[in-house]
mmCIF file of C-alpha atoms in Angstrom:
data_model
loop_
_atom_site.group_PDB
_atom_site.id
_atom_site.type_symbol
_atom_site.label_atom_id
_atom_site.label_comp_id
_atom_site.label_asym_id
_atom_site.label_seq_id
_atom_site.Cartn_x
_atom_site.Cartn_y
_atom_site.Cartn_z
ATOM 1 C CA UNK A 16 0.000 0.000 0.000
ATOM 2 C CA UNK A 17 1.424 3.394 -1.040
ATOM 3 C CA UNK A 18 1.280 6.676 0.856
ATOM 4 C CA UNK A 19 0.082 10.074 -0.366
ATOM 5 C CA UNK A 20 1.705 13.461 0.213
ATOM 6 C CA UNK A 21 0.115 13.745 3.695
ATOM 7 C CA UNK A 22 1.489 10.402 4.852
ATOM 8 C CA UNK A 23 -1.865 8.629 4.773
ATOM 9 C CA UNK A 24 -2.034 5.087 3.303
ATOM 10 C CA UNK A 25 -3.559 4.762 -0.179
ATOM 11 C CA UNK A 26 -5.810 1.671 -0.694
ATOM 12 C CA UNK A 27 -5.356 -0.667 -3.672
ATOM 13 C CA UNK A 28 -6.791 0.411 -7.038
ATOM 14 C CA UNK A 29 -9.750 -2.017 -6.778
ATOM 15 C CA UNK A 30 -10.699 -0.677 -3.359
ATOM 16 C CA UNK A 31 -10.353 2.875 -4.617
ATOM 17 C CA UNK A 32 -12.825 2.164 -7.447
ATOM 18 C CA UNK A 33 -15.318 0.688 -4.971
ATOM 19 C CA UNK A 34 -14.909 3.661 -2.668
ATOM 20 C CA UNK A 35 -15.443 6.040 -5.572
ATOM 21 C CA UNK A 36 -18.625 4.234 -6.628
ATOM 22 C CA UNK A 37 -19.915 4.266 -3.048
ATOM 23 C CA UNK A 38 -19.091 7.963 -2.700
ATOM 24 C CA UNK A 39 -20.871 8.717 -5.971
ATOM 25 C CA UNK A 40 -23.912 6.760 -4.820
ATOM 26 C CA UNK A 41 -24.116 8.673 -1.553
ATOM 27 C CA UNK A 42 -23.737 11.983 -3.375
ATOM 28 C CA UNK A 43 -26.565 11.069 -5.771
ATOM 29 C CA UNK A 44 -28.835 10.141 -2.883
ATOM 30 C CA UNK A 45 -28.074 13.382 -1.050
ATOM 31 C CA UNK A 46 -28.710 15.419 -4.204
ATOM 32 C CA UNK A 47 -32.014 13.624 -4.709
ATOM 33 C CA UNK A 48 -33.004 14.521 -1.148
ATOM 34 C CA UNK A 49 -32.082 18.171 -1.738
ATOM 35 C CA UNK A 50 -34.016 18.241 -5.011
ATOM 36 C CA UNK A 51 -37.059 16.729 -3.292
ATOM 37 C CA UNK A 52 -36.951 19.339 -0.512
ATOM 38 C CA UNK A 53 -36.591 22.093 -3.081
ATOM 39 C CA UNK A 54 -39.582 20.833 -5.081
ATOM 40 C CA UNK A 55 -41.695 20.725 -1.941
ATOM 41 C CA UNK A 56 -40.931 24.346 -1.157
ATOM 42 C CA UNK A 57 -41.078 25.697 -4.699
ATOM 43 C CA UNK A 58 -44.079 23.757 -6.053
ATOM 44 C CA UNK A 59 -46.792 26.053 -7.324
ATOM 45 C CA UNK A 60 -44.705 29.215 -7.632
ATOM 46 C CA UNK A 61 -47.297 31.509 -6.064
ATOM 47 C CA UNK A 62 -45.816 34.865 -5.087
ATOM 48 C CA UNK A 63 -42.721 34.510 -2.952
ATOM 49 C CA UNK A 64 -43.841 31.433 -1.105
ATOM 50 C CA UNK A 65 -47.514 31.473 -0.160
ATOM 51 C CA UNK A 66 -47.697 27.709 -0.497
ATOM 52 C CA UNK A 67 -44.584 27.308 1.588
ATOM 53 C CA UNK A 68 -46.253 29.428 4.234
ATOM 54 C CA UNK A 69 -49.293 27.185 4.123
ATOM 55 C CA UNK A 70 -46.975 24.268 4.792
ATOM 56 C CA UNK A 71 -45.774 26.042 7.920
ATOM 57 C CA UNK A 72 -49.281 25.957 9.310
ATOM 58 C CA UNK A 73 -49.277 22.179 8.946
ATOM 59 C CA UNK A 74 -46.579 22.193 11.622
ATOM 60 C CA UNK A 75 -48.831 24.135 13.969
ATOM 61 C CA UNK A 76 -51.203 22.078 16.101
ATOM 62 C CA UNK A 77 -53.228 24.744 17.875
ATOM 63 C CA UNK A 78 -51.353 26.896 20.365
ATOM 64 C CA UNK A 79 -51.919 26.028 23.991
ATOM 65 C CA UNK A 80 -54.170 28.626 25.554
ATOM 66 C CA UNK A 81 -54.484 29.442 29.228
ATOM 67 C CA UNK A 82 -57.607 30.584 31.047
ATOM 68 C CA UNK A 83 -59.937 32.792 29.033
ATOM 69 C CA UNK A 84 -59.153 36.495 29.314
ATOM 70 C CA UNK A 85 -60.565 39.729 27.956
ATOM 71 C CA UNK A 86 -59.091 41.119 24.775
ATOM 72 C CA UNK A 87 -57.606 44.564 24.176
ATOM 73 C CA UNK A 88 -59.742 47.591 23.572
ATOM 74 C CA UNK A 89 -60.112 48.633 19.940
ATOM 75 C CA UNK A 90 -59.813 45.022 18.722
ATOM 76 C CA UNK A 91 -63.354 43.671 19.125
ATOM 77 C CA UNK A 92 -63.104 42.034 15.689
ATOM 78 C CA UNK A 93 -59.837 40.301 16.704
ATOM 79 C CA UNK A 94 -58.254 43.040 14.606
ATOM 80 C CA UNK A 95 -57.726 46.787 14.696
ATOM 81 C CA UNK A 96 -59.316 48.962 11.988
ATOM 82 C CA UNK A 97 -57.264 51.922 10.752
ATOM 83 C CA UNK A 98 -58.723 54.738 8.655
ATOM 84 C CA UNK A 99 -57.465 58.080 7.337
ATOM 85 C CA UNK A 100 -58.850 61.574 6.834
ATOM 86 C CA UNK A 101 -56.395 62.905 4.274
ATOM 87 C CA UNK A 102 -53.701 63.820 6.759
ATOM 88 C CA UNK A 103 -53.471 61.187 9.518
ATOM 89 C CA UNK A 104 -54.276 57.571 10.320
ATOM 90 C CA UNK A 105 -56.428 56.775 13.341
ATOM 91 C CA UNK A 106 -57.757 53.623 14.942
ATOM 92 C CA UNK A 107 -61.481 52.955 15.139
ATOM 93 C CA UNK A 108 -62.427 52.665 18.832
ATOM 94 C CA UNK A 109 -64.241 49.576 20.125
ATOM 95 C CA UNK A 110 -64.825 48.115 23.551
ATOM 96 C CA UNK A 111 -62.623 45.265 24.749
ATOM 97 C CA UNK A 112 -63.836 41.790 23.889
ATOM 98 C CA UNK A 113 -64.999 40.060 27.072
ATOM 99 C CA UNK A 114 -63.518 36.730 28.097
ATOM 100 C CA UNK A 115 -65.062 33.884 26.062
ATOM 101 C CA UNK A 116 -67.015 36.382 23.936
ATOM 102 C CA UNK A 117 -67.194 35.977 20.177
ATOM 103 C CA UNK A 118 -65.504 38.688 18.089
ATOM 104 C CA UNK A 119 -67.699 41.314 16.461
ATOM 105 C CA UNK A 120 -67.040 41.616 12.741
ATOM 106 C CA UNK A 121 -66.292 45.107 11.471
ATOM 107 C CA UNK A 122 -69.357 46.758 9.948
ATOM 108 C CA UNK A 123 -68.291 47.633 6.412
ATOM 109 C CA UNK A 124 -71.635 48.948 5.157
ATOM 110 C CA UNK A 125 -70.379 52.522 5.412
ATOM 111 C CA UNK A 126 -66.993 51.684 3.907
ATOM 112 C CA UNK A 127 -68.013 52.029 0.288
ATOM 113 C CA UNK A 128 -65.835 53.308 -2.524
ATOM 114 C CA UNK A 129 -62.662 52.306 -0.670
ATOM 115 C CA UNK A 130 -60.301 49.368 -0.719
ATOM 116 C CA UNK A 131 -60.914 47.553 2.549
ATOM 117 C CA UNK A 132 -57.705 45.655 3.252
ATOM 118 C CA UNK A 133 -57.483 43.028 6.001
ATOM 119 C CA UNK A 134 -54.147 41.414 6.839
ATOM 120 C CA UNK A 135 -53.505 38.418 9.118
ATOM 121 C CA UNK A 136 -49.858 38.402 10.197
ATOM 122 C CA UNK A 137 -47.393 36.566 12.406
ATOM 123 C CA UNK A 138 -44.493 38.803 13.396
ATOM 124 C CA UNK A 139 -41.985 35.963 12.999
ATOM 125 C CA UNK A 140 -43.210 35.045 9.499
ATOM 126 C CA UNK A 141 -40.557 36.069 6.914
ATOM 127 C CA UNK A 142 -43.178 36.283 4.159
ATOM 128 C CA UNK A 143 -45.162 38.741 6.271
ATOM 129 C CA UNK A 144 -41.979 40.781 6.556
ATOM 130 C CA UNK A 145 -41.524 40.613 2.797
ATOM 131 C CA UNK A 146 -45.077 41.775 2.159
ATOM 132 C CA UNK A 147 -44.667 44.627 4.650
ATOM 133 C CA UNK A 148 -41.338 45.766 3.176
ATOM 134 C CA UNK A 149 -42.837 45.763 -0.325
ATOM 135 C CA UNK A 150 -46.314 47.129 0.282
ATOM 136 C CA UNK A 151 -46.377 48.757 3.711
ATOM 137 C CA UNK A 152 -45.604 52.296 2.578
ATOM 138 C CA UNK A 153 -48.065 52.346 -0.315
ATOM 139 C CA UNK A 154 -50.844 50.867 1.837
ATOM 140 C CA UNK A 155 -50.169 53.507 4.509
ATOM 141 C CA UNK A 156 -50.399 56.235 1.855
ATOM 142 C CA UNK A 157 -53.769 54.903 0.647
ATOM 143 C CA UNK A 158 -55.099 54.745 4.208
ATOM 144 C CA UNK A 159 -53.855 58.247 5.005
ATOM 145 C CA UNK A 160 -55.566 59.579 1.877
ATOM 146 C CA UNK A 161 -58.815 57.857 2.827
ATOM 147 C CA UNK A 162 -58.921 55.667 -0.282
ATOM 148 C CA UNK A 163 -58.363 52.487 1.740
ATOM 149 C CA UNK A 164 -58.943 51.086 5.204
ATOM 150 C CA UNK A 165 -56.588 48.643 6.887
ATOM 151 C CA UNK A 166 -57.544 46.031 9.458
ATOM 152 C CA UNK A 167 -54.646 44.200 11.134
ATOM 153 C CA UNK A 168 -55.162 40.789 12.725
ATOM 154 C CA UNK A 169 -52.053 39.664 14.651
ATOM 155 C CA UNK A 170 -51.918 35.904 15.208
ATOM 156 C CA UNK A 171 -49.291 33.486 16.530
ATOM 157 C CA UNK A 172 -48.690 30.318 14.541
ATOM 158 C CA UNK A 173 -44.887 30.208 14.660
ATOM 159 C CA UNK A 174 -44.123 30.032 18.388
ATOM 160 C CA UNK A 175 -42.413 26.678 17.849
ATOM 161 C CA UNK A 176 -39.923 28.367 15.487
ATOM 162 C CA UNK A 177 -38.459 30.760 18.048
ATOM 163 C CA UNK A 178 -36.161 28.500 20.077
ATOM 164 C CA UNK A 179 -38.614 28.217 22.952
ATOM 165 C CA UNK A 180 -39.169 31.960 23.436
ATOM 166 C CA UNK A 181 -42.708 32.100 21.944
ATOM 167 C CA UNK A 182 -41.727 35.202 20.002
ATOM 168 C CA UNK A 183 -44.834 35.159 17.805
ATOM 169 C CA UNK A 184 -47.100 35.407 20.835
ATOM 170 C CA UNK A 185 -44.924 37.967 22.613
ATOM 171 C CA UNK A 186 -44.648 40.273 19.584
ATOM 172 C CA UNK A 187 -48.365 40.057 18.852
ATOM 173 C CA UNK A 188 -49.086 40.718 22.530
ATOM 174 C CA UNK A 189 -46.965 43.862 22.236
ATOM 175 C CA UNK A 190 -49.105 45.286 19.427
ATOM 176 C CA UNK A 191 -52.253 44.291 21.321
ATOM 177 C CA UNK A 192 -50.967 46.337 24.256
ATOM 178 C CA UNK A 193 -50.447 49.302 21.935
ATOM 179 C CA UNK A 194 -53.939 48.845 20.501
ATOM 180 C CA UNK A 195 -55.345 48.902 24.027
ATOM 181 C CA UNK A 196 -53.512 51.959 25.356
ATOM 182 C CA UNK A 197 -52.301 54.042 22.401
ATOM 183 C CA UNK A 198 -54.078 52.700 19.299
ATOM 184 C CA UNK A 199 -53.267 55.528 16.908
ATOM 185 C CA UNK A 200 -49.618 54.451 17.039
ATOM 186 C CA UNK A 201 -50.368 50.853 16.078
ATOM 187 C CA UNK A 202 -49.136 51.182 12.499
ATOM 188 C CA UNK A 203 -45.845 52.778 13.574
ATOM 189 C CA UNK A 204 -45.207 49.887 15.980
ATOM 190 C CA UNK A 205 -46.181 47.338 13.346
ATOM 191 C CA UNK A 206 -43.636 48.877 10.957
ATOM 192 C CA UNK A 207 -40.943 48.907 13.641
ATOM 193 C CA UNK A 208 -41.526 45.250 14.526
ATOM 194 C CA UNK A 209 -41.068 44.146 10.928
ATOM 195 C CA UNK A 210 -38.013 46.377 10.530
ATOM 196 C CA UNK A 211 -36.465 44.502 13.481
ATOM 197 C CA UNK A 212 -37.884 41.096 12.592
ATOM 198 C CA UNK A 213 -35.700 38.224 13.874
ATOM 199 C CA UNK A 214 -34.896 35.148 11.832
ATOM 200 C CA UNK A 215 -36.801 31.960 12.423
ATOM 201 C CA UNK A 216 -35.235 29.495 14.889
ATOM 202 C CA UNK A 217 -33.911 32.376 17.010
ATOM 203 C CA UNK A 218 -35.350 33.700 20.262
ATOM 204 C CA UNK A 219 -35.974 37.171 18.873
ATOM 205 C CA UNK A 220 -36.329 40.270 21.030
ATOM 206 C CA UNK A 221 -36.847 39.929 24.770
ATOM 207 C CA UNK A 222 -39.940 41.423 26.391
ATOM 208 C CA UNK A 223 -37.816 44.321 27.633
ATOM 209 C CA UNK A 224 -36.471 44.882 24.110
ATOM 210 C CA UNK A 225 -39.998 44.789 22.710
ATOM 211 C CA UNK A 226 -41.021 47.437 25.242
ATOM 212 C CA UNK A 227 -38.021 49.540 24.192
ATOM 213 C CA UNK A 228 -38.875 49.166 20.501
ATOM 214 C CA UNK A 229 -42.462 50.240 21.149
ATOM 215 C CA UNK A 230 -41.257 53.299 23.047
ATOM 216 C CA UNK A 231 -38.854 54.238 20.257
ATOM 217 C CA UNK A 232 -41.748 53.949 17.778
ATOM 218 C CA UNK A 233 -43.539 56.725 19.660
ATOM 219 C CA UNK A 234 -45.625 55.035 22.345
ATOM 220 C CA UNK A 235 -45.470 57.109 25.533
ATOM 221 C CA UNK A 236 -48.100 55.468 27.757
ATOM 222 C CA UNK A 237 -46.153 53.835 30.588
ATOM 223 C CA UNK A 238 -48.774 51.119 31.038
ATOM 224 C CA UNK A 239 -47.751 49.604 27.695
ATOM 225 C CA UNK A 240 -44.370 48.407 28.983
ATOM 226 C CA UNK A 241 -45.870 46.456 31.894
ATOM 227 C CA UNK A 242 -48.580 45.102 29.598
ATOM 228 C CA UNK A 243 -45.821 43.711 27.369
ATOM 229 C CA UNK A 244 -43.729 42.188 30.151
ATOM 230 C CA UNK A 245 -46.841 40.753 31.845
ATOM 231 C CA UNK A 246 -48.005 39.305 28.496
ATOM 232 C CA UNK A 247 -51.429 40.604 29.392
ATOM 233 C CA UNK A 248 -53.145 39.580 26.167
ATOM 234 C CA UNK A 249 -51.350 36.297 25.454
ATOM 235 C CA UNK A 250 -54.382 34.194 26.385
ATOM 236 C CA UNK A 251 -56.736 36.277 24.242
ATOM 237 C CA UNK A 252 -54.240 36.063 21.375
ATOM 238 C CA UNK A 253 -54.216 32.268 21.574
ATOM 239 C CA UNK A 254 -58.004 32.251 21.306
ATOM 240 C CA UNK A 255 -57.955 34.705 18.387
ATOM 241 C CA UNK A 256 -55.405 32.519 16.595
ATOM 242 C CA UNK A 257 -57.625 29.467 17.086
ATOM 243 C CA UNK A 258 -60.546 31.372 15.600
ATOM 244 C CA UNK A 259 -58.538 32.438 12.558
ATOM 245 C CA UNK A 260 -57.309 28.888 11.933
ATOM 246 C CA UNK A 261 -60.741 27.323 12.396
ATOM 247 C CA UNK A 262 -62.857 29.967 10.659
ATOM 248 C CA UNK A 263 -65.189 31.126 9.405
ATOM 249 C CA UNK A 264 -63.563 34.447 8.517
ATOM 250 C CA UNK A 265 -65.955 37.386 8.254
ATOM 251 C CA UNK A 266 -66.409 39.069 4.862
ATOM 252 C CA UNK A 267 -64.020 36.697 3.093
ATOM 253 C CA UNK A 268 -64.073 34.379 0.103
ATOM 254 C CA UNK A 269 -61.956 31.872 2.040
ATOM 255 C CA UNK A 270 -63.132 29.937 5.076
ATOM 256 C CA UNK A 271 -60.065 30.172 7.296
ATOM 257 C CA UNK A 272 -56.407 31.053 7.582
ATOM 258 C CA UNK A 273 -54.046 28.513 6.024
ATOM 259 C CA UNK A 274 -50.857 30.579 6.178
ATOM 260 C CA UNK A 275 -49.483 34.042 6.754
ATOM 261 C CA UNK A 276 -49.706 36.630 5.485
ATOM 262 C CA UNK A 277 -53.326 36.240 4.495
ATOM 263 C CA UNK A 278 -54.397 39.421 2.716
ATOM 264 C CA UNK A 279 -57.988 40.220 1.801
ATOM 265 C CA UNK A 280 -59.157 43.168 -0.284
ATOM 266 C CA UNK A 281 -62.911 43.762 -0.146
ATOM 267 C CA UNK A 282 -63.210 40.169 0.996
ATOM 268 C CA UNK A 283 -61.174 38.637 -1.836
ATOM 269 C CA UNK A 284 -57.976 36.785 -0.933
ATOM 270 C CA UNK A 285 -54.804 38.016 -2.621
ATOM 271 C CA UNK A 286 -52.813 35.181 -4.231
ATOM 272 C CA UNK A 287 -50.222 37.209 -6.154
ATOM 273 C CA UNK A 288 -46.566 37.967 -5.568
ATOM 274 C CA UNK A 289 -45.729 39.217 -2.086
ATOM 275 C CA UNK A 290 -42.670 41.087 -3.328
ATOM 276 C CA UNK A 291 -44.258 43.035 -6.197
ATOM 277 C CA UNK A 292 -45.947 46.299 -5.210
ATOM 278 C CA UNK A 293 -47.336 46.881 -8.716
ATOM 279 C CA UNK A 294 -49.047 43.490 -8.770
ATOM 280 C CA UNK A 295 -50.697 44.126 -5.415
ATOM 281 C CA UNK A 296 -51.717 47.639 -6.464
ATOM 282 C CA UNK A 297 -53.346 46.256 -9.614
ATOM 283 C CA UNK A 298 -55.202 43.691 -7.506
ATOM 284 C CA UNK A 299 -56.502 46.400 -5.165
ATOM 285 C CA UNK A 300 -57.643 48.521 -8.116
ATOM 286 C CA UNK A 301 -59.478 45.542 -9.612
ATOM 287 C CA UNK A 302 -61.328 44.794 -6.360
ATOM 288 C CA UNK A 303 -62.431 48.415 -5.966
ATOM 289 C CA UNK A 304 -63.666 48.451 -9.555
ATOM 290 C CA UNK A 305 -65.539 45.173 -9.014
ATOM 291 C CA UNK A 306 -67.222 46.563 -5.923
#
């Protein structure tokens, strides 16, 4: 048996051929596995991964929920409705949802001639972050101008992807706290959360860091910080997530949430590219025209 330049023994030629064939076989099998995983994630080609997001939900067996608790004020529909008057965005006030009470769907009878946009988001979901980065500013401009309304529904389906920290619940609880105490700053906090969005499989921001982020975004009510660290609306959020996953969704052409983001415009689910602002704008225009 010969030696190579590093002093390691070289096997006979026959053995080397067998080792090469075995190595090639293992490489082919590994490549086949990679190709299969890639096909699973890329199949369908909708937007930037809507089907992949739906697959995420298959990993979520319903979040564990503690004792029933009241929801935040201004979120009686399990969401917060934002409208504009040409110069500013404000939240529509509602009473807090009582413990075990059913949500009250937003009355849209007076919201005619506008694009009524509803978004269901998980603050750990990278596709939600992509949609926000692409469309957040233009949606905010429509709402400010009064040509659109925006109803945000925070849910938590990705707690298991945050290294045990339950970031999805904690981040959504933070915006619920803002909705309860300083609702007109909800959109600013939503934007800040996505700008600081952690990667999946990391713990994300601590409760103290979430409170700091909310303060930096403009929230001055001191009760918000303790609401965040106490996770005051975590139980309500679990119930709201269950409702979104089970359905039925109000004013929607789909029965329930199967992934995030789920975006509805005048009740019609958006199935286009998440990373193309022009495509979403065209969809919004079409739904307003159809109305």
